[in-house]
mmCIF file of C-alpha atoms in Angstrom:
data_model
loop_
_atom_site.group_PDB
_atom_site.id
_atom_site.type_symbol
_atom_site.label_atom_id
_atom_site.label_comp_id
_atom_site.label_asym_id
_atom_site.label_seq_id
_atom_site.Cartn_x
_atom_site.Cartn_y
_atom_site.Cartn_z
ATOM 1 C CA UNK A 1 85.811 118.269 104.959
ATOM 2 C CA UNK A 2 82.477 119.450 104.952
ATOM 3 C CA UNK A 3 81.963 116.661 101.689
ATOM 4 C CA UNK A 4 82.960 114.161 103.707
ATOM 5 C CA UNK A 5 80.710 114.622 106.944
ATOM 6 C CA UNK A 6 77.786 114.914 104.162
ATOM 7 C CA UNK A 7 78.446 111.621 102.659
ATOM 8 C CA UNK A 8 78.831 110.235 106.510
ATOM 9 C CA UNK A 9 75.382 111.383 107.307
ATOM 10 C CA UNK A 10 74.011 109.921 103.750
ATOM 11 C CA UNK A 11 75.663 106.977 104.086
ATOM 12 C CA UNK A 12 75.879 105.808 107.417
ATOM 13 C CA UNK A 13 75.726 102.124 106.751
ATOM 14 C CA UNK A 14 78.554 101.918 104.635
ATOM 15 C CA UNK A 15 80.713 104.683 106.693
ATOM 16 C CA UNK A 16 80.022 101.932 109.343
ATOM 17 C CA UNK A 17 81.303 99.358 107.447
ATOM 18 C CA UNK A 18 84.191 100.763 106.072
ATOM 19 C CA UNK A 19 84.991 101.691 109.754
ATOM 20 C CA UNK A 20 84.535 98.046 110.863
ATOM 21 C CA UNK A 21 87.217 96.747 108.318
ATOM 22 C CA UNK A 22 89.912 98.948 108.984
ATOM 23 C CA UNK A 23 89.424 98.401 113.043
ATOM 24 C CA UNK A 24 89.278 94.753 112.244
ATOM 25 C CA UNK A 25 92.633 95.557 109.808
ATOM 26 C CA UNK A 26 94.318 97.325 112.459
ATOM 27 C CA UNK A 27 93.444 94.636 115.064
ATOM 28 C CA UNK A 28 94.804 91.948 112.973
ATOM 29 C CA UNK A 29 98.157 93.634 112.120
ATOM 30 C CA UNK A 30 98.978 94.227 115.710
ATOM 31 C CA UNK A 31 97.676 91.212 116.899
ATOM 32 C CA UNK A 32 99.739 89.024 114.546
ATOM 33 C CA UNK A 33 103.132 90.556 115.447
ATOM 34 C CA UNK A 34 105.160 87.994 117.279
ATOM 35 C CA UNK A 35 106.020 89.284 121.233
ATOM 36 C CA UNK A 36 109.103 86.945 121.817
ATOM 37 C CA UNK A 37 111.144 85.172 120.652
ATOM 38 C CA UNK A 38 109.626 81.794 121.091
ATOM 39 C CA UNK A 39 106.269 83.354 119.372
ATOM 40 C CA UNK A 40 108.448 84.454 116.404
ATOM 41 C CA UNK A 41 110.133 81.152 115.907
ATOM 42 C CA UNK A 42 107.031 79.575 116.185
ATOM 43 C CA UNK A 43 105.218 81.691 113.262
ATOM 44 C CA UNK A 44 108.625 81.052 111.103
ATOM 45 C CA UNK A 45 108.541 77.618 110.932
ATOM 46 C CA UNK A 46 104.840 77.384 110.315
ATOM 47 C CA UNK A 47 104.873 80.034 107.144
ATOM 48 C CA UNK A 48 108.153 79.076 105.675
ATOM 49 C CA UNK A 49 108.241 77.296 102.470
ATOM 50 C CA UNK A 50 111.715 76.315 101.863
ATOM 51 C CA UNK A 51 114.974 75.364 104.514
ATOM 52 C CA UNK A 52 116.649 78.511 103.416
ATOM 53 C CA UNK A 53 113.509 80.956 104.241
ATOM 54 C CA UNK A 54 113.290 78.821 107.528
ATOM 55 C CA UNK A 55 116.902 79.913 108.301
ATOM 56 C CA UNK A 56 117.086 83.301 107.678
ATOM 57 C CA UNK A 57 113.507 83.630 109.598
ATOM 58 C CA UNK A 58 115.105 82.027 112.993
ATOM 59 C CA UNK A 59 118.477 84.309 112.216
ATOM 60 C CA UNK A 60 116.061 87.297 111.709
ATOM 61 C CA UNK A 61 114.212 86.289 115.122
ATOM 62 C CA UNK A 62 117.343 85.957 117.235
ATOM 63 C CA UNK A 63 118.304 89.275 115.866
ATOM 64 C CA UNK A 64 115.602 90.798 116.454
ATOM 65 C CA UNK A 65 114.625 89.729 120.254
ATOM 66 C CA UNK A 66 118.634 88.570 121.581
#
């Protein structure tokens, strides 16, 4: 522990940084998670690539959120 609060304090710039990036990780994972159905349907049909993924995203929705 006491290695780690030393390279904090000589390295404050990138212990900034690295803190920055996982806040802006964390924001974006919890952020991205549909609320509703209507928000999950809606990211389904815009990242599917084939019919059959498109299916079995809406059937994953309604089970998820019905």
């Amino acid at each position: 522990m006491n290695n780690l609060v030393a390279w904090i304090k000589n390295n404050q710039t990138r212990a900034a940084a690295i803190g920055v990036l996982l806040a802006a990780l964390a924001y974006t994972q919890l952020a991205n998670k549909p609320r509703n159905l209507e928000d999950c349907l809606l990211k389904v049909s815009r990242e599917a690539k084939t019919e059959e993924a498109a299916t079995l995203g809406n059937t994953t929705c309604r089970m998820k959120f019905n």
